[in-house]
Coordinates of C-alpha atoms in Angstrom, one line a residue:
Chain X
M1387 CA 133.0 185.8 131.0
A1388 CA 133.4 182.4 129.4
E1389 CA 131.7 180.9 126.7
V1390 CA 129.9 177.5 126.8
V1391 CA 131.5 175.7 123.6
L1392 CA 130.1 172.3 124.5
R1393 CA 126.8 171.2 126.3
L1394 CA 126.4 167.3 127.0
G1395 CA 124.2 165.0 129.1
D1396 CA 124.5 162.7 131.9
D1397 CA 127.1 160.1 132.3
V1398 CA 129.8 161.3 130.0
S1399 CA 132.1 158.6 129.9
T1400 CA 136.0 158.4 129.8
D1401 CA 135.6 156.8 126.6
A1402 CA 133.7 159.7 125.3
I1403 CA 136.2 162.4 126.2
Y1404 CA 139.5 160.1 125.4
P1405 CA 138.8 157.0 123.3
G1406 CA 140.6 153.7 124.3
R1407 CA 142.0 153.6 120.9
F1408 CA 144.5 156.5 121.9
M1409 CA 145.5 155.0 125.0
A1410 CA 149.0 154.1 123.9
T1411 CA 149.5 157.9 124.1
V1412 CA 150.1 158.5 127.6
L1413 CA 152.3 162.2 128.0
P1414 CA 150.0 165.2 129.0
A1415 CA 151.7 167.2 126.2
E1416 CA 150.3 164.7 123.5
T1417 CA 147.0 163.6 124.9
P1418 CA 144.9 167.1 124.0
Q1419 CA 144.7 166.3 120.2
Y1420 CA 142.5 163.3 120.9
C1421 CA 140.2 165.3 123.2
F1422 CA 136.6 164.3 122.4
A1423 CA 137.9 162.6 119.5
D1424 CA 134.6 161.3 118.3
L1425 CA 133.1 164.6 118.6
T1426 CA 134.9 165.3 115.3
E1427 CA 133.5 168.7 114.6
F1428 CA 134.6 169.8 118.6
N1429 CA 137.6 167.9 118.1
R1430 CA 138.6 169.7 114.9
R1431 CA 137.7 173.2 116.3
L1432 CA 139.9 172.6 119.2
R1433 CA 142.8 171.7 116.9
A1434 CA 142.3 174.6 114.6
G1435 CA 142.4 177.1 117.7
E1436 CA 139.2 178.4 117.4
I1437 CA 137.9 177.4 121.2
L1438 CA 139.5 180.0 123.6
P1439 CA 141.2 179.0 126.9
G1440 CA 138.9 179.1 129.7
S1441 CA 135.7 178.1 127.7
V1442 CA 133.3 176.1 129.4
V1443 CA 132.0 172.4 128.8
V1444 CA 128.7 172.0 130.4
A1445 CA 127.4 168.6 131.7
G1446 CA 125.0 166.6 133.6
R1447 CA 125.4 164.1 136.4
N1448 CA 128.3 161.7 136.5
F1449 CA 131.0 163.3 134.0
G1450 CA 133.8 161.3 133.8
T1451 CA 132.2 157.9 134.5
G1452 CA 134.4 154.9 133.7
S1453 CA 138.0 154.3 133.3
S1454 CA 140.9 155.8 135.5
R1455 CA 142.6 156.7 132.4
E1456 CA 144.4 160.2 133.4
Q1457 CA 144.4 160.9 129.6
A1458 CA 140.7 162.1 130.0
A1459 CA 141.5 164.7 132.4
S1460 CA 145.0 165.7 130.8
C1461 CA 143.5 166.3 127.3
L1462 CA 140.9 168.6 128.8
K1463 CA 143.6 170.4 130.8
G1464 CA 145.8 170.6 127.8
W1465 CA 143.1 172.9 126.2
D1466 CA 142.4 175.0 129.4
L1467 CA 138.7 174.0 129.5
V1468 CA 136.5 174.6 132.3
I1469 CA 134.2 171.8 133.2
V1470 CA 130.8 172.7 134.8
A1471 CA 128.6 169.7 135.6
R1472 CA 126.1 168.6 138.0
S1473 CA 128.2 165.8 139.6
Y1474 CA 131.5 164.2 138.6
S1475 CA 132.5 160.2 138.9
R1476 CA 135.0 159.9 141.6
I1477 CA 138.3 158.7 139.6
F1478 CA 138.2 161.3 137.1
F1479 CA 137.2 164.0 139.8
Q1480 CA 140.4 163.2 141.9
N1481 CA 142.7 162.9 138.3
A1482 CA 141.1 166.4 137.3
V1483 CA 142.2 168.0 140.9
N1484 CA 145.2 166.1 140.8
L1485 CA 146.4 167.6 137.2
G1486 CA 145.0 171.1 137.9
L1487 CA 141.9 170.9 135.4
R1488 CA 139.4 173.4 136.9
L1489 CA 135.9 171.8 137.8
V1490 CA 132.8 173.6 139.1
I1491 CA 130.3 171.3 140.8
C1492 CA 127.0 172.9 139.8
P1493 CA 124.1 170.6 140.7
A1494 CA 121.3 172.3 138.7
I1495 CA 123.4 174.0 135.9
E1496 CA 121.3 174.5 132.6
A1497 CA 123.1 176.3 129.9
D1498 CA 123.3 176.4 126.1
E1499 CA 126.1 176.6 123.8
G1500 CA 127.0 179.9 123.2
D1501 CA 125.8 181.1 126.7
E1502 CA 128.5 183.4 128.7
L1503 CA 128.9 182.1 132.2
E1504 CA 130.5 184.1 135.1
F1505 CA 131.7 182.3 138.5
T1506 CA 131.4 183.5 141.6
P1507 CA 132.5 181.6 144.8
D1508 CA 129.3 179.9 145.5
A1509 CA 127.2 180.3 141.9
V1510 CA 127.6 180.1 138.1
I1511 CA 125.7 182.9 136.7
D1512 CA 124.5 182.5 132.9
A1513 CA 124.6 186.0 131.8
T1514 CA 123.0 185.3 128.6
T1515 CA 119.7 184.1 130.4
D1516 CA 120.4 185.8 133.7
R1517 CA 119.8 182.5 135.7
S1518 CA 122.0 181.8 138.8
F1519 CA 122.9 178.3 139.8
P1520 CA 124.5 177.5 143.3
S1521 CA 127.8 175.7 143.1
E1522 CA 129.4 173.7 145.7
P1523 CA 133.0 173.9 147.0
L1524 CA 135.5 171.3 146.5
P1525 CA 135.8 168.9 149.6
P1526 CA 138.6 170.1 151.7
A1527 CA 141.1 167.1 151.1
R1528 CA 140.9 168.3 147.2
Q1529 CA 141.0 172.0 147.8
A1530 CA 144.4 171.3 149.6
I1531 CA 145.8 169.9 146.4
V1532 CA 144.5 172.4 144.3
D1533 CA 146.3 174.9 146.7
A1534 CA 149.6 173.2 146.5
G1535 CA 149.1 173.7 142.7
G1536 CA 148.4 170.1 141.9
L1537 CA 149.4 166.7 143.0
I1538 CA 153.0 166.6 142.1
P1539 CA 153.9 169.8 143.7
Y1540 CA 152.0 168.4 146.9
I1541 CA 153.8 165.2 147.1
R1542 CA 156.9 166.8 146.1
M1543 CA 156.8 169.0 149.5
R1544 CA 155.8 165.9 151.2
L1545 CA 158.5 163.8 150.2
L1546 CA 160.9 166.5 151.3
Q1547 CA 159.3 167.0 154.4
E1548 CA 159.8 163.1 155.0
R1549 CA 163.0 162.2 153.6
T1550 CA 164.9 165.0 155.1
R1551 CA 163.3 165.2 158.1
Chain K
M866 CA 129.4 152.9 166.8
G867 CA 130.9 150.0 164.6
M868 CA 132.8 150.1 161.7
T869 CA 132.2 148.6 158.4
V870 CA 134.8 146.6 156.5
A871 CA 136.3 149.4 154.6
E872 CA 136.4 151.7 157.9
K873 CA 138.1 148.8 159.7
I874 CA 140.8 148.4 156.9
L875 CA 141.6 152.0 156.2
A876 CA 141.6 152.8 160.1
H877 CA 144.3 150.1 160.4
A878 CA 146.2 151.0 157.5
A879 CA 146.2 154.7 158.8
G880 CA 147.1 153.8 162.3
L881 CA 144.1 155.0 163.9
P882 CA 141.7 153.3 166.5
R883 CA 138.9 154.2 164.4
V884 CA 137.5 156.3 161.5
S885 CA 134.2 156.9 160.0
A886 CA 132.6 157.8 156.7
G887 CA 134.0 161.4 155.5
D888 CA 137.2 161.2 157.7
V889 CA 140.2 162.0 155.7
V890 CA 143.2 159.4 155.9
E891 CA 146.4 158.5 154.5
P892 CA 146.3 154.6 154.4
A893 CA 149.6 152.8 154.0
V894 CA 149.3 150.6 150.7
D895 CA 149.8 146.9 150.8
L896 CA 149.8 146.3 147.0
A897 CA 150.2 148.9 144.2
M898 CA 149.2 147.8 140.7
S899 CA 149.6 149.0 137.2
H900 CA 149.5 147.9 133.7
E901 CA 150.6 149.3 130.5
N902 CA 149.7 152.9 132.0
A903 CA 152.7 152.2 134.3
A904 CA 154.5 154.2 131.4
L905 CA 152.5 157.4 132.4
V906 CA 153.0 156.6 136.2
M907 CA 156.7 156.6 135.5
N908 CA 156.5 160.0 133.8
Q909 CA 154.5 161.4 136.7
F910 CA 157.1 159.7 139.5
A911 CA 160.2 161.1 137.9
E912 CA 158.2 164.8 138.0
I913 CA 157.5 164.0 141.4
F914 CA 161.5 163.9 142.2
E915 CA 162.4 166.7 140.0
G916 CA 164.5 169.3 141.6
T917 CA 164.5 167.7 145.2
G918 CA 168.0 166.2 144.8
L919 CA 166.6 163.0 146.1
E920 CA 167.1 159.6 144.4
P921 CA 163.8 158.6 142.5
R922 CA 163.4 155.2 144.2
V923 CA 160.1 153.7 144.7
W924 CA 159.0 153.1 148.5
D925 CA 158.9 149.3 148.3
P926 CA 159.7 147.3 145.3
A927 CA 158.3 144.1 146.6
K928 CA 154.9 146.1 147.0
I929 CA 154.4 147.0 143.2
A930 CA 152.8 144.6 140.5
I931 CA 152.7 145.3 137.2
V932 CA 151.2 143.2 134.8
F933 CA 151.1 143.8 130.9
D934 CA 147.4 143.2 129.8
H935 CA 145.9 146.2 128.1
R936 CA 147.6 145.7 124.5
V937 CA 149.4 142.2 124.3
P938 CA 151.2 141.3 122.3
A939 CA 151.8 145.1 121.4
E940 CA 149.7 146.3 118.5
T941 CA 151.8 149.2 117.6
A942 CA 155.5 150.5 118.0
K943 CA 154.4 153.3 120.5
T944 CA 152.8 150.4 122.7
A945 CA 156.0 148.2 122.2
T946 CA 158.3 151.3 123.2
N947 CA 156.2 151.9 126.4
Q948 CA 156.0 148.3 127.2
K949 CA 159.9 148.3 126.9
K950 CA 160.3 151.5 128.9
V951 CA 158.5 149.6 131.7
R952 CA 160.6 146.6 131.6
G953 CA 163.4 148.9 132.1
F954 CA 162.1 150.6 135.0
V955 CA 160.9 147.2 136.6
A956 CA 164.6 146.0 136.3
A957 CA 166.1 149.1 137.4
Q958 CA 163.9 149.4 140.5
G959 CA 163.9 145.7 141.4
I960 CA 160.1 145.2 141.0
T961 CA 159.6 141.6 141.4
K962 CA 155.5 141.3 140.9
F963 CA 156.1 141.8 137.3
H964 CA 153.9 139.6 134.5
D965 CA 155.2 140.2 131.2
I966 CA 153.5 138.5 128.0
R967 CA 154.5 135.2 128.7
S968 CA 152.3 131.9 129.0
D969 CA 154.1 131.2 132.4
A970 CA 153.1 134.3 134.0
G971 CA 150.8 136.6 131.8
G972 CA 146.8 137.3 132.0
I973 CA 144.6 140.4 133.1
C974 CA 146.0 142.3 136.3
H975 CA 142.4 141.6 137.9
Q976 CA 143.0 137.9 137.5
I977 CA 146.9 137.8 138.1
L978 CA 146.5 139.3 141.7
P979 CA 144.2 137.0 143.0
E980 CA 145.7 133.9 141.4
S981 CA 148.8 134.7 142.3
G982 CA 147.9 135.1 146.1
Y983 CA 149.0 138.7 146.0
V984 CA 145.5 140.1 147.7
R985 CA 144.6 138.9 151.0
P986 CA 141.7 139.8 153.4
G987 CA 142.4 143.2 155.1
M988 CA 144.8 144.8 152.6
V989 CA 144.9 148.1 151.1
V990 CA 145.2 147.6 147.1
A991 CA 145.6 150.4 144.9
G992 CA 145.3 150.2 141.1
T993 CA 145.5 152.5 138.1
D994 CA 142.6 150.7 136.8
S995 CA 138.9 151.5 137.6
H996 CA 138.3 147.8 137.7
T997 CA 140.8 147.6 140.7
S998 CA 137.5 147.4 142.6
S999 CA 137.7 143.6 141.9
H1000 CA 139.9 142.8 144.6
G1001 CA 137.5 143.5 147.3
A1002 CA 136.2 140.1 146.7
L1003 CA 139.2 138.9 148.5
G1004 CA 138.1 140.9 151.3
A1005 CA 140.6 143.7 150.8
M1006 CA 139.9 147.5 150.4
A1007 CA 140.8 148.1 146.7
I1008 CA 140.7 151.4 145.1
G1009 CA 141.3 152.6 141.6
V1010 CA 143.3 155.6 141.0
G1011 CA 144.7 157.8 138.4
A1012 CA 148.6 157.6 137.1
T1013 CA 149.5 160.7 139.3
D1014 CA 148.0 159.2 142.4
M1015 CA 149.9 156.2 141.8
A1016 CA 153.3 158.0 141.1
A1017 CA 152.5 159.5 144.8
V1018 CA 152.2 155.9 146.3
W1019 CA 155.1 154.8 144.6
A1020 CA 157.1 157.7 146.3
L1021 CA 155.5 157.7 149.5
G1022 CA 154.0 154.2 150.1
R1023 CA 150.6 155.8 151.0
L1024 CA 147.0 156.9 149.5
V1025 CA 147.0 160.6 150.5
N1026 CA 143.9 162.5 151.1
V1027 CA 141.5 159.8 151.1
E1028 CA 137.9 160.4 152.2
V1029 CA 136.7 157.4 153.9
P1030 CA 133.8 156.4 151.8
A1031 CA 130.2 155.7 153.4
T1032 CA 129.1 151.9 152.9
I1033 CA 126.0 150.4 151.0
K1034 CA 125.3 147.1 152.2
V1035 CA 123.7 144.7 149.8
V1036 CA 122.1 141.4 151.4
A1037 CA 121.6 139.0 148.6
D1038 CA 119.5 135.9 149.7
G1039 CA 117.9 133.1 148.0
E1040 CA 119.2 130.9 145.4
F1041 CA 120.0 131.7 141.7
K1042 CA 117.6 130.0 139.3
P1043 CA 119.5 127.8 136.3
M1044 CA 121.3 130.1 133.7
V1045 CA 121.3 133.0 136.1
G1046 CA 124.0 134.1 138.1
P1047 CA 126.6 136.7 139.6
K1048 CA 126.7 138.8 136.1
D1049 CA 122.9 139.1 136.4
L1050 CA 123.0 140.0 140.0
I1051 CA 125.7 142.9 139.4
L1052 CA 124.0 144.2 136.2
Y1053 CA 120.3 143.9 138.1
L1054 CA 121.9 146.2 141.0
I1055 CA 123.6 148.5 138.7
G1056 CA 120.3 149.0 136.9
M1057 CA 118.7 149.4 140.2
I1058 CA 120.8 152.2 141.8
S1059 CA 122.3 153.7 138.6
A1060 CA 125.8 154.5 137.3
E1061 CA 126.3 156.8 140.0
G1062 CA 124.5 155.1 142.8
A1063 CA 127.4 154.2 144.7
N1064 CA 129.8 156.9 143.4
F1065 CA 132.2 157.7 146.3
R1066 CA 131.0 154.8 148.5
V1067 CA 131.7 151.3 149.1
I1068 CA 129.4 148.3 148.4
E1069 CA 129.6 145.6 150.9
F1070 CA 128.0 142.2 149.9
H1071 CA 126.4 139.9 152.5
G1072 CA 123.7 137.3 152.4
R1073 CA 123.3 133.5 151.9
A1074 CA 123.8 133.9 147.7
I1075 CA 127.4 135.4 148.6
K1076 CA 128.2 132.9 151.1
R1077 CA 127.5 130.2 148.7
M1078 CA 129.1 131.8 145.7
S1079 CA 132.8 131.0 144.7
T1080 CA 135.4 133.7 144.4
S1081 CA 135.2 133.7 140.7
G1082 CA 131.6 135.0 141.2
R1083 CA 132.7 137.5 143.9
L1084 CA 134.8 138.9 141.6
V1085 CA 132.3 139.5 139.0
L1086 CA 130.2 141.5 141.5
C1087 CA 133.2 143.5 142.9
N1088 CA 134.7 143.8 139.3
M1089 CA 131.3 145.6 138.3
S1090 CA 130.9 147.5 141.4
V1091 CA 132.8 150.4 139.9
E1092 CA 130.1 150.5 137.2
A1093 CA 127.6 151.9 139.8
G1094 CA 130.7 154.2 140.8
A1095 CA 131.6 152.5 143.8
T1096 CA 135.3 152.9 145.2
C1097 CA 135.3 149.2 145.9
G1098 CA 133.0 146.2 146.2
I1099 CA 133.8 144.2 149.3
V1100 CA 132.8 140.6 150.0
P1101 CA 134.0 140.1 154.0
G1102 CA 136.7 137.4 153.8
D1103 CA 135.5 133.8 154.9
E1104 CA 136.0 130.0 154.5
E1105 CA 135.7 130.2 150.5
T1106 CA 138.2 133.0 150.5
V1107 CA 140.6 131.0 152.7
R1108 CA 140.0 128.0 150.6
Y1109 CA 140.6 129.9 147.1
L1110 CA 143.6 131.6 148.8
R1111 CA 145.2 128.3 149.8
E1112 CA 143.8 125.8 147.1
E1113 CA 144.0 128.0 144.1
A1114 CA 146.4 130.9 144.9
G1115 CA 149.1 128.9 147.0
V1116 CA 149.0 131.2 149.9
V1117 CA 150.5 129.4 152.9
D1118 CA 151.0 132.4 155.6
P1119 CA 148.2 133.2 158.1
I1120 CA 145.0 134.7 156.5
T1121 CA 142.8 136.9 158.7
P1122 CA 139.6 138.2 157.4
V1123 CA 138.1 141.5 158.6
L1124 CA 134.5 141.4 159.4
P1125 CA 132.2 144.4 159.9
D1126 CA 131.3 145.2 163.6
P1127 CA 127.5 144.0 164.2
D1128 CA 126.7 147.7 164.9
A1129 CA 128.7 148.9 161.8
V1130 CA 127.0 152.0 160.0
Y1131 CA 125.5 151.8 156.5
E1132 CA 124.3 154.5 154.6
E1133 CA 121.7 152.4 153.0
T1134 CA 120.9 148.6 153.1
I1135 CA 119.5 146.8 149.7
E1136 CA 118.1 143.6 150.1
I1137 CA 117.7 141.1 146.9
D1138 CA 116.2 137.8 146.6
V1139 CA 118.1 136.6 143.6
A1140 CA 115.5 133.6 143.2
R1141 CA 113.8 136.3 141.5
L1142 CA 116.3 137.4 138.9
E1143 CA 116.3 136.6 135.4
P1144 CA 119.0 136.7 133.2
Q1145 CA 119.7 140.6 132.6
V1146 CA 121.3 142.4 129.6
A1147 CA 122.7 146.0 129.7
K1148 CA 122.0 148.0 126.5
P1149 CA 123.9 150.6 125.0
H1150 CA 125.1 152.9 125.9
T1151 CA 125.3 153.1 129.6
V1152 CA 125.9 150.0 132.2
D1153 CA 122.9 150.9 133.9
N1154 CA 120.7 150.6 131.1
V1155 CA 119.6 147.2 132.1
G1156 CA 116.7 145.0 131.8
P1157 CA 115.7 141.1 131.6
V1158 CA 116.9 139.3 128.5
G1159 CA 113.3 139.5 127.2
D1160 CA 113.4 143.2 126.6
V1161 CA 115.9 142.6 123.9
E1162 CA 115.6 139.1 122.4
G1163 CA 115.9 138.7 118.7
I1164 CA 118.4 141.5 118.2
K1165 CA 120.9 140.3 115.7
I1166 CA 124.4 140.2 116.9
D1167 CA 127.5 140.4 114.7
Q1168 CA 130.2 139.4 117.5
V1169 CA 129.9 137.3 120.7
V1170 CA 133.0 138.1 123.3
I1171 CA 133.5 136.0 125.9
G1172 CA 136.3 137.1 128.3
S1173 CA 137.7 140.1 130.4
C1174 CA 138.5 140.9 134.0
T1175 CA 134.7 140.3 134.5
N1176 CA 133.8 137.0 132.9
G1177 CA 137.3 135.4 131.6
R1178 CA 137.4 132.7 134.3
L1179 CA 137.5 129.0 134.2
D1180 CA 133.9 128.5 135.3
D1181 CA 132.8 131.4 132.6
L1182 CA 134.5 129.5 129.8
E1183 CA 133.1 126.0 131.0
A1184 CA 129.6 127.3 131.1
A1185 CA 130.0 128.9 127.7
A1186 CA 131.3 125.8 126.3
A1187 CA 128.6 123.4 128.1
V1188 CA 126.1 125.5 126.0
L1189 CA 128.0 125.3 122.9
R1190 CA 129.1 121.8 123.0
G1191 CA 128.3 119.9 119.8
K1192 CA 126.6 123.0 118.4
K1193 CA 127.9 125.8 116.1
V1194 CA 128.1 129.7 116.3
A1195 CA 125.5 131.0 113.7
G1196 CA 127.0 131.5 110.5
T1197 CA 126.4 135.6 110.8
T1198 CA 128.1 135.7 114.1
R1199 CA 131.8 136.0 115.1
M1200 CA 132.8 134.6 118.6
L1201 CA 135.8 135.6 120.4
V1202 CA 137.1 134.3 123.7
F1203 CA 139.5 136.1 126.0
P1204 CA 140.5 134.0 128.6
A1205 CA 141.3 136.1 131.6
S1206 CA 145.0 134.4 132.5
W1207 CA 147.4 132.0 130.9
R1208 CA 146.6 129.7 134.1
I1209 CA 143.1 129.6 132.9
Y1210 CA 144.0 129.0 129.3
K1211 CA 146.2 126.1 130.1
E1212 CA 143.5 124.5 132.2
A1213 CA 140.8 125.1 129.9
L1214 CA 142.8 123.6 127.3
R1215 CA 143.4 120.4 129.4
R1216 CA 139.9 120.1 130.4
G1217 CA 138.8 120.3 126.5
V1218 CA 136.9 123.4 127.1
L1219 CA 138.9 125.1 124.5
S1220 CA 138.4 122.4 122.0
D1221 CA 134.7 122.5 122.6
L1222 CA 134.6 126.2 121.8
I1223 CA 136.7 125.7 119.0
A1224 CA 134.8 123.1 117.6
A1225 CA 131.6 125.5 117.7
G1226 CA 133.6 128.0 115.6
A1227 CA 134.8 130.4 118.4
V1228 CA 138.4 132.1 118.2
I1229 CA 140.5 131.8 121.0
M1230 CA 142.6 134.9 121.7
N1231 CA 145.4 135.2 123.7
P1232 CA 144.5 136.2 127.5
G1233 CA 144.4 140.0 127.7
C1234 CA 141.9 142.9 127.7
G1235 CA 141.4 142.4 124.2
C1236 CA 138.5 144.0 122.5
C1237 CA 136.8 145.3 125.9
L1238 CA 138.1 148.6 125.6
G1239 CA 138.7 148.9 121.8
V1240 CA 142.3 149.3 121.5
H1241 CA 143.4 145.9 120.4
Q1242 CA 141.9 143.0 118.5
G1243 CA 138.2 142.4 117.7
A1244 CA 137.2 145.9 116.8
L1245 CA 133.6 146.5 115.6
G1246 CA 132.4 147.7 112.1
D1247 CA 130.1 150.6 111.3
G1248 CA 126.7 149.6 112.8
E1249 CA 127.6 146.3 114.0
V1250 CA 126.3 144.8 117.4
A1251 CA 128.2 143.0 120.1
L1252 CA 127.0 140.9 122.9
A1253 CA 129.8 140.7 125.4
T1254 CA 130.5 139.3 128.7
T1255 CA 132.7 142.6 129.5
N1256 CA 131.8 145.4 131.8
R1257 CA 131.2 148.5 129.6
N1258 CA 129.1 149.5 126.9
F1259 CA 130.1 153.1 126.4
K1260 CA 129.4 154.5 123.0
G1261 CA 132.9 154.0 121.2
R1262 CA 134.0 151.2 123.8
M1263 CA 134.6 148.4 121.2
G1264 CA 136.9 150.6 119.1
N1265 CA 133.9 152.1 117.2
P1266 CA 131.3 154.8 118.2
D1267 CA 129.0 153.7 115.2
A1268 CA 128.7 150.4 116.9
L1269 CA 126.3 148.8 119.7
V1270 CA 127.4 146.9 122.6
Y1271 CA 125.2 144.6 124.9
L1272 CA 126.3 143.1 128.2
A1273 CA 125.4 139.6 129.6
S1274 CA 126.4 136.6 131.3
P1275 CA 128.6 133.9 129.6
V1276 CA 125.3 131.5 129.4
T1277 CA 123.5 134.3 127.8
A1278 CA 126.4 135.3 125.4
A1279 CA 127.0 131.8 124.2
T1280 CA 123.1 130.8 123.9
S1281 CA 123.0 134.1 121.7
A1282 CA 125.8 133.1 119.6
I1283 CA 124.3 129.8 118.5
H1284 CA 121.2 131.6 117.3
G1285 CA 122.8 134.7 116.0
V1286 CA 120.4 136.7 118.0
I1287 CA 120.1 137.9 121.6
T1288 CA 118.7 134.9 123.0
D1289 CA 117.3 133.8 126.6
P1290 CA 119.8 131.2 127.8
R1291 CA 116.9 129.1 129.5
K1292 CA 115.9 128.2 125.9
G1293 CA 119.0 126.4 125.2
G1294 CA 120.8 126.1 121.8
D1295 CA 118.2 124.2 120.0

């Protein structure tokens, strides 16, 4: 079971997830402090350790719209949040998979903050409301990166195959 | 079954006779662009090589471009230190397409790449910036990626696990009315199809309005295609592409446009008669919240911004100067101008465009991304309103989540600057 700790609407931009004014901070170890910095109470709760790893952010369509800034994925990954959204914007989606941020594609998800969610291979179940929402698998080209443990190990493996062939 | 421009370019780059939407390919990259975020790419690149015993060399230093533009000159010690690290990497790896903070080389990456002749029809361009989609204006397949994807390109010379996108064909016919142009067309299109209407897809632009459009205007369309989610906006190469590359970018080697097959398969075709377009404005806080300027006329504006990778080119500055010549920016409004490159800055200076803008009360900033993304210069105060020719109006975009950003064309922005309120550019400055 995982608790919904934040519920957002459609078109959550990378500026909302990781405001541009913190973009000089690049390293994945340093970005989590600025996660949702303009949602000051949520950001405070993260930094105070009040949000458990594996907690869920629920959102609508086109989550991660906007910039290619990888900080938007690394800051969420740093707190080990799980994103359950109706759909994702392409570059954010790829960055998230590359960095090992857990994403669930759930085209009809409806859940409130405080709800407890369960994940099955093909559905998200809101145990609080006893409703079930079908989820979609990652496309095979993204799943291959997840299976390798992220893009860096995936490329390292490919590099070793090619340069030592 | 024929191929679209994107399919043809990706097939060629992947060494395949044909591909179609949904295929997974590994295209060779002809040009790999980063800006200040090269500092993060370097970090991820080094991590790839950890424990391999291999020397961390980039696959081809001549195919990497690095352009400082997001925070120039550095606004903090942290940025300055990142820029210093990138300079060290550039020197160590022998990267030649490096554009530092210099008046003989600098500018915004999405202007530097075209004006330097780095982008040609048929190329695969990868860039660690979402507005990399711009370069499709030259008939290339240009894909915005994150830093780790770019580190993979630096290591392997290819983009891995690329799903060939489906293509939406946009046919824009007719002739623009006065004071209406490419920015209005792309805002209208984004408003029509939504901020995710082209997500995971390419937009291919056709029609007589595109044929007649300058490369500068085509760059506006392709730049903002990503605001509809598009992987790339593409204008198939034509006579104008060749003219631009020969005359403005100094390209001498052969140029071979890639055209779609007559029986190419499009997911959807959208027809637009540009003669019916009015000046458009995107309202806070999403780029697809678009309407004709009449919807928002009279809204008081504290800051007007003309510039960015979208509308900071010479024709944009000239159009704004023509509106402002002999007039004044309203006393309650600040106007900031960010030319897209130093080449544009110097030409605008030579032609008297900058002196017209300065005489009107505008402040000319150094070329760069400036206040577009809220990290450097020109932040907004609490409750303030900006009208900008930039590409995004997200909450917090211009450095303040309690401010509002509207997006419009250079002539709408310049006319509004005179009145201090959002104004239909067809009404002029009087």
